[in-house]
Amino acid sequence: MTLLSVRNLRAYYQTEAYGISRTVQAVDGISFDLFPNEIYGVAGESSCGKTTLIKVISGNIKHPLKVLEGSVIYNFNGYQVDMLQISEDELRRNVRWKQISYVMQGSMSVLNPVRKVIKTFEDIVRTHEGITDKKKFLEQTRAHINRLGLPTDVLNAYPHQLSGGMRQRVAIALATVFQPALIIADEPTTALDVVVQRGVLHMIKDIQAMSKNTVLLVTHDMAVHANVTDRMMIMYAGRIAEEAPTESIFNAPLHPYTQHLINSLPMIGEKTTRTSLGGSPPNLANPPGGCRFHPRCPHVMDECRTVVPDLVTVKERHRVACHLFKEDSV
Amino acid sequence: MIFLSYDSPYDPSKSFVVPWDLPPSWEHPFGTTSRGQDLFWWLTFAVRNSLYVGVVTAIISRVISILVGLTAGYRGGWIDRVLMAISDTFVVLPLLPILILLSFLLRESMNLLNLAIILGLFGWSFDARLIRSQVLSLRERSFTRTAVYSGTNSFWITIHEHLPFVLPIVFATTLNNLLWSMGMEVTLSVLGLSDLSTPTLGTALFWANQHGALVAGVWWWITAPALVTAVLFLGLYLLFTSINEYIDPRTRLRLIGG
Amino acid sequence: MSTSEKLLDVQHVTVKFHIGGLLGGTFLTAVNDVSFSLESNKPEIFTLAGESGSGKTTLSRVLLRDLEPTAGRVLFEGRDVSTIRKRSEFIEFMKKVQPVFQNPFETFSPLRRVEAYLFDTANNFKMASNDRDAARVVDDALRNVGLSLDEVRQRYPHELSGGQIQRVSVARALISQPRLILADEPVSMVDASLRMEIVNLFRKLRDEKGVSVLYITHDLATAYYISDRIAIMLRGYIVEMGPVEDVLERPAHPYTQLLKESVPEPAPQKRETWARHIELGATEVKEYGRIGCKFAGRCPKVMDICREADPPNVQVGQQMVKCYLYSERGEKAAAEAQP
Ligand SMILES: Nc1ncnc2c1ncn2[C@@H]1O[C@H](COP(=O)(O)OP(=O)(O)OP(=O)(O)O)[C@@H](O)[C@H]1O
Ligand SMILES: Nc1ncnc2c1ncn2[C@@H]1O[C@H](COP(=O)(O)OP(=O)(O)OP(=O)(O)O)[C@@H](O)[C@H]1O
Ligand SMILES: [Mg+2]
Ligand SMILES: [Mg+2]
């Protein structure tokens, strides 16, 4: 059974101002599935379209972002949702927070800076389920906070009184009050230091282990993926370069981009020179033809310059989009 | 209309050059006044003079507010405190009574230019505060520090780094200021406190009132200036919103693809 | 200049901030009695690492003469920087000490072309006598970071990628041919591949240009990769300092051990250590206010004595460690607690 199935998704930013129109091909033909009870990672360099992909699959499609083609279908235990057709009203009533919740980099945007944390919980619960018994609500919230290993006195604090890491964990607690089927976390720890990052990621892992739901974790930090995710995709310039179980990505990467990414990671105890990728990141307003990685690829062939490689399954649960690999050649 | 004024067949300071109290007609599009003036041509001068007051006031107050705002914001410390104290004083001063008082004192020399200068001297304080608060936040951003460690002195930091962010605010408030000063002029004129021999939108209304235009059934004498004022204000508003959109760094950034 | 002279000598620098309301409130000692030095004749990359809010940025602001220390002195090439008063002296100082900031997109004004900053720097520090000369100086600096003036000309910051802007930012710092670059988290906003690009650049500067770099970060993996020595900061104090191999391969201070363990390793098969649950600190201000060792609240090896007074600085092998575990007094206390 799949929780989410995305097929051939194409979403562009189309802006027009004073006669100059620009199209940014941020998501360009992406297909993948998410299953219940897994932590799925999305990695890729800055501005390769990770956040854009998240926006589309969480139903946050606003001008100038436009979906040109493809489908995004959820199956929440039999409750089917077509994200590209659903009405804003139903999305708000039945899907957001309850089935899908979203944790962002800056948690301040969820927490109201002038209200105590508990009030924000109250607002969210009231708008989605209504509160009939205030005492019961308080009890449940405390229990929820406790279960996640946070001290209950954070509920009576104002957001600015909490440290950055605590705030981020409160935001996660808030995102999980309704036990959603899918938790989407976009760079949840990028601004935090390693110790706090560790605490926050532990919490995400614990929640997942407890409620057996699905976590979609987006970050460019490969080391985080190595420690947290079960399966992951490597995005490059709006497309999937490779998708596999995390172990395979790290131990047997196939795509030249992935290989480079893995080899360039510094490690304590190893001082050998790591090279960085030559060339510059692709411009999504005017991407290179064929395989978008070809201008920086060490194995570039003629074919790569003109033909877009298909994402082919080369091993069980291992897909790669590169002309070096053909479905039957492995 | 302003340009038309240079081509006017009649001298606005003279009266009784045309038959009086004529309703609008082809020959006299807005009619004529009880003082024997062609209202259309007379108003061309009025608009020109009113705009003149507005523009001079706006320029003077803009210059002062930019200087004060940028300096106070970037320098901080006691300079900031002194400048802001002065600016606050101007904000709380009851403007109208002071203007009335000044008009009495300056009765003789209260020409348009002086009026504009006085208005300009009173109109800067609020915007200076706005600019200062903007600069205060700009000062904390890294690029200001980059400029400092590029060896740039504070004068050029203000001009190169901060002014471009402040200009849109200045333009946005120019309109308010322009309308405000023209409104002020109308108020003073209607009260008969300005140089009444110069045609402006305000003096137009003053004279119309003096002659009991409405009571006498010369409705066009009141309606025409009011209409012209409305059209003028609306036109200015549209002009400024579009200029502003063009100049605002956010639009510009979006345009160049930021 | 004698060979033994120090390039940078930080002596017992302390910075206190007043926090809380106008009346009352308390002091927060963001930098506490910090001392270290960089040799003049041996360019090196010196890392300042530690959690968020441990005083790294505050210390770097003191070194840049952006902030007066409450106590202590900073000597640059033997001169106390607080005696710099005249603008001409400040220009001379900035010529030799240059910053690189954290967020590449904030380093340059979005409304100015980036080359303007490069030319400003060249002209203000009198590195060029005319425009043609300035263009050459700027181009040289850009070539050092793998760019060229042609690539950057007429461009606004958002028309360059994050890595490119950060390299331009380093190039700008190089124009005045400084002896020391202070880089405050220069890579924390960029992704892995750009990160290596910039970090490799610092290495090259040290080896080829003889520029010393003070590298501020909480990313211990890159710190290990490029630096020669490292100092670990905790709530204002330097708690461990020494050659980077010693400190990070055999961390002595329990806090350094925690930091090291928290760096996720890019190897899925080694998840266990990282996955062990940890105690997150109390709020910053609370830890700053603690008497004795600031880490006592989270330390797995805490002793009673740790909560009583500041631990001493102890030399352990090549490392300086601020911890009772390695001092005589601490050993005595531990022995007493044993039987
Ligand atoms: N509102 C927008 N209008 C136009 N273009 C946009 C908009 N938002 C993003 N883009 C462009 O779309 C591309 C993908 O952006 P996106 O935010 O998805 O990247 P990302 O992978 O999340 O990067 P990061 O790691 O930096 O967060 C970028 O080139 C970006 O400039
Ligand atoms: N101007 C100030 N006034 C009051 N407190 C300050 C000021 N600047 C910094 N602090 C406090 O000093 C402490 C150290 O801050 P600092 O910015 O030096 O930390 P840091 O190590 O650079 O952290 P990060 O990794 O988050 O950049 C923090 O608790 C901070 O809140
Ligand atoms: Mg993103
Ligand atoms: Mg800092």
mmCIF file of N, CA and C in Angstrom, chain B residues 140-154 160-161 164-165 249-250 252-253 256-258, chain C residues 61 64-66 87 90-91 94 98-99 101 106-112 117 120-121 124-125 156 158 172:
data_model
loop_
_atom_site.group_PDB
_atom_site.id
_atom_site.type_symbol
_atom_site.label_atom_id
_atom_site.label_comp_id
_atom_site.label_asym_id
_atom_site.label_seq_id
_atom_site.Cartn_x
_atom_site.Cartn_y
_atom_site.Cartn_z
ATOM 1 N N GLU B 140 22.178 47.394 10.882
ATOM 2 C CA GLU B 140 22.513 46.126 11.518
ATOM 3 C C GLU B 140 22.756 45.022 10.502
ATOM 4 N N ARG B 141 22.459 45.276 9.228
ATOM 5 C CA ARG B 141 22.610 44.191 8.262
ATOM 6 C C ARG B 141 24.053 44.062 7.803
ATOM 7 N N SER B 142 24.401 42.832 7.410
ATOM 8 C CA SER B 142 25.819 42.569 7.132
ATOM 9 C C SER B 142 26.408 43.477 6.081
ATOM 10 N N PHE B 143 25.606 43.847 5.070
ATOM 11 C CA PHE B 143 26.261 44.584 3.994
ATOM 12 C C PHE B 143 26.775 45.942 4.465
ATOM 13 N N THR B 144 26.159 46.482 5.501
ATOM 14 C CA THR B 144 26.704 47.716 6.052
ATOM 15 C C THR B 144 28.083 47.448 6.631
ATOM 16 N N ARG B 145 28.204 46.316 7.319
ATOM 17 C CA ARG B 145 29.512 45.980 7.891
ATOM 18 C C ARG B 145 30.510 45.664 6.781
ATOM 19 N N THR B 146 30.045 45.019 5.713
ATOM 20 C CA THR B 146 30.951 44.785 4.588
ATOM 21 C C THR B 146 31.502 46.117 4.097
ATOM 22 N N ALA B 147 30.618 47.090 3.964
ATOM 23 C CA ALA B 147 31.056 48.399 3.480
ATOM 24 C C ALA B 147 32.048 49.032 4.452
ATOM 25 N N VAL B 148 31.773 48.905 5.748
ATOM 26 C CA VAL B 148 32.689 49.479 6.739
ATOM 27 C C VAL B 148 34.081 48.880 6.572
ATOM 28 N N TYR B 149 34.123 47.548 6.440
ATOM 29 C CA TYR B 149 35.429 46.908 6.339
ATOM 30 C C TYR B 149 35.996 46.975 4.921
ATOM 31 N N SER B 150 35.246 47.576 4.012
ATOM 32 C CA SER B 150 35.839 47.887 2.714
ATOM 33 C C SER B 150 36.511 49.253 2.790
ATOM 34 N N GLY B 151 36.497 49.831 3.975
ATOM 35 C CA GLY B 151 37.152 51.117 4.162
ATOM 36 C C GLY B 151 36.302 52.305 3.752
ATOM 37 N N THR B 152 35.026 52.070 3.474
ATOM 38 C CA THR B 152 34.150 53.152 3.043
ATOM 39 C C THR B 152 33.782 54.024 4.245
ATOM 40 N N ASN B 153 33.804 55.343 4.068
ATOM 41 C CA ASN B 153 33.454 56.186 5.214
ATOM 42 C C ASN B 153 31.945 56.354 5.321
ATOM 43 N N SER B 154 31.532 56.903 6.449
ATOM 44 C CA SER B 154 30.099 56.860 6.735
ATOM 45 C C SER B 154 29.276 57.637 5.714
ATOM 46 N N HIS B 160 25.491 55.150 -0.652
ATOM 47 C CA HIS B 160 25.447 53.964 -1.497
ATOM 48 C C HIS B 160 24.625 52.829 -0.928
ATOM 49 N N GLU B 161 24.704 52.652 0.383
ATOM 50 C CA GLU B 161 24.081 51.464 0.958
ATOM 51 C C GLU B 161 22.660 51.746 1.436
ATOM 52 N N PRO B 164 19.433 54.053 -1.320
ATOM 53 C CA PRO B 164 18.570 53.325 -2.262
ATOM 54 C C PRO B 164 17.390 52.632 -1.594
ATOM 55 N N PHE B 165 17.551 52.253 -0.328
ATOM 56 C CA PHE B 165 16.440 51.609 0.364
ATOM 57 C C PHE B 165 15.442 52.635 0.865
ATOM 58 N N PRO B 249 12.553 48.878 -4.427
ATOM 59 C CA PRO B 249 13.555 47.826 -4.661
ATOM 60 C C PRO B 249 12.942 46.442 -4.736
ATOM 61 N N ARG B 250 11.837 46.244 -4.031
ATOM 62 C CA ARG B 250 11.254 44.908 -4.071
ATOM 63 C C ARG B 250 10.735 44.572 -5.466
ATOM 64 N N ARG B 252 11.770 46.010 -8.129
ATOM 65 C CA ARG B 252 12.920 45.952 -9.003
ATOM 66 C C ARG B 252 13.597 44.592 -8.886
ATOM 67 N N LEU B 253 13.689 44.120 -7.635
ATOM 68 C CA LEU B 253 14.308 42.818 -7.426
ATOM 69 C C LEU B 253 13.524 41.739 -8.133
ATOM 70 N N ILE B 256 14.234 41.940 -11.886
ATOM 71 C CA ILE B 256 15.486 41.394 -12.342
ATOM 72 C C ILE B 256 15.638 39.965 -11.883
ATOM 73 N N GLY B 257 14.622 39.445 -11.219
ATOM 74 C CA GLY B 257 14.587 38.013 -10.968
ATOM 75 C C GLY B 257 15.158 37.603 -9.636
ATOM 76 N N GLY B 258 14.978 38.417 -8.601
ATOM 77 C CA GLY B 258 15.608 38.114 -7.299
ATOM 78 C C GLY B 258 14.930 37.029 -6.549
ATOM 79 N N ARG C 61 33.782 39.969 17.093
ATOM 80 C CA ARG C 61 33.519 41.411 16.992
ATOM 81 C C ARG C 61 34.551 42.207 17.775
ATOM 82 N N LEU C 64 37.629 42.363 15.670
ATOM 83 C CA LEU C 64 37.467 43.272 14.526
ATOM 84 C C LEU C 64 37.358 44.726 14.983
ATOM 85 N N ARG C 65 37.469 44.927 16.270
ATOM 86 C CA ARG C 65 37.358 46.273 16.840
ATOM 87 C C ARG C 65 35.969 46.852 16.627
ATOM 88 N N ASP C 66 35.001 45.977 16.616
ATOM 89 C CA ASP C 66 33.627 46.384 16.425
ATOM 90 C C ASP C 66 32.978 46.574 17.796
ATOM 91 N N ARG C 87 41.114 57.769 12.161
ATOM 92 C CA ARG C 87 40.560 57.020 11.038
ATOM 93 C C ARG C 87 41.681 56.386 10.197
ATOM 94 N N PHE C 90 42.734 53.258 11.721
ATOM 95 C CA PHE C 90 41.722 52.220 11.572
ATOM 96 C C PHE C 90 41.790 51.617 10.165
ATOM 97 N N ILE C 91 41.998 52.486 9.181
ATOM 98 C CA ILE C 91 42.138 51.996 7.807
ATOM 99 C C ILE C 91 43.331 51.042 7.715
ATOM 100 N N MET C 94 42.292 47.763 9.289
ATOM 101 C CA MET C 94 41.353 46.982 8.465
ATOM 102 C C MET C 94 42.043 46.387 7.249
ATOM 103 N N GLN C 98 40.591 41.335 7.928
ATOM 104 C CA GLN C 98 39.376 41.445 7.129
ATOM 105 C C GLN C 98 38.356 40.366 7.499
ATOM 106 N N PRO C 99 37.065 40.719 7.492
ATOM 107 C CA PRO C 99 36.033 39.740 7.838
ATOM 108 C C PRO C 99 35.380 39.078 6.621
ATOM 109 N N PHE C 101 31.551 37.216 6.204
ATOM 110 C CA PHE C 101 30.359 37.004 7.020
ATOM 111 C C PHE C 101 29.624 35.718 6.685
ATOM 112 N N GLU C 106 23.476 38.196 2.439
ATOM 113 C CA GLU C 106 23.345 39.430 3.203
ATOM 114 C C GLU C 106 24.624 40.257 3.149
ATOM 115 N N THR C 107 25.683 39.646 2.630
ATOM 116 C CA THR C 107 26.983 40.315 2.671
ATOM 117 C C THR C 107 27.030 41.541 1.782
ATOM 118 N N PHE C 108 26.286 41.484 0.676
ATOM 119 C CA PHE C 108 26.272 42.613 -0.239
ATOM 120 C C PHE C 108 24.848 43.133 -0.374
ATOM 121 N N SER C 109 24.730 44.443 -0.549
ATOM 122 C CA SER C 109 23.406 45.023 -0.704
ATOM 123 C C SER C 109 22.761 44.513 -1.983
ATOM 124 N N PRO C 110 21.506 44.075 -1.913
ATOM 125 C CA PRO C 110 20.837 43.565 -3.106
ATOM 126 C C PRO C 110 20.655 44.627 -4.179
ATOM 127 N N LEU C 111 20.833 45.886 -3.810
ATOM 128 C CA LEU C 111 20.597 46.954 -4.780
ATOM 129 C C LEU C 111 21.884 47.481 -5.411
ATOM 130 N N ARG C 112 23.000 46.856 -5.056
ATOM 131 C CA ARG C 112 24.271 47.316 -5.632
ATOM 132 C C ARG C 112 24.936 46.179 -6.362
ATOM 133 N N TYR C 117 31.694 46.827 -4.429
ATOM 134 C CA TYR C 117 32.380 46.623 -3.153
ATOM 135 C C TYR C 117 33.861 46.316 -3.375
ATOM 136 N N ASP C 120 35.513 49.562 -4.340
ATOM 137 C CA ASP C 120 35.597 50.412 -3.147
ATOM 138 C C ASP C 120 36.775 49.988 -2.290
ATOM 139 N N THR C 121 36.864 48.676 -2.067
ATOM 140 C CA THR C 121 37.933 48.179 -1.211
ATOM 141 C C THR C 121 39.293 48.527 -1.807
ATOM 142 N N ASN C 124 39.697 52.430 -1.467
ATOM 143 C CA ASN C 124 39.806 52.961 -0.111
ATOM 144 C C ASN C 124 41.105 52.563 0.567
ATOM 145 N N PHE C 125 41.606 51.387 0.261
ATOM 146 C CA PHE C 125 42.852 50.962 0.890
ATOM 147 C C PHE C 125 44.055 51.313 0.012
ATOM 148 N N TYR C 156 24.325 41.636 -9.969
ATOM 149 C CA TYR C 156 23.801 41.878 -8.637
ATOM 150 C C TYR C 156 23.931 40.586 -7.839
ATOM 151 N N HIS C 158 21.978 38.561 -6.355
ATOM 152 C CA HIS C 158 21.094 37.420 -6.597
ATOM 153 C C HIS C 158 21.356 36.774 -7.950
ATOM 154 N N ARG C 172 36.919 39.833 -1.850
ATOM 155 C CA ARG C 172 36.911 41.213 -1.368
ATOM 156 C C ARG C 172 37.860 41.358 -0.168
#
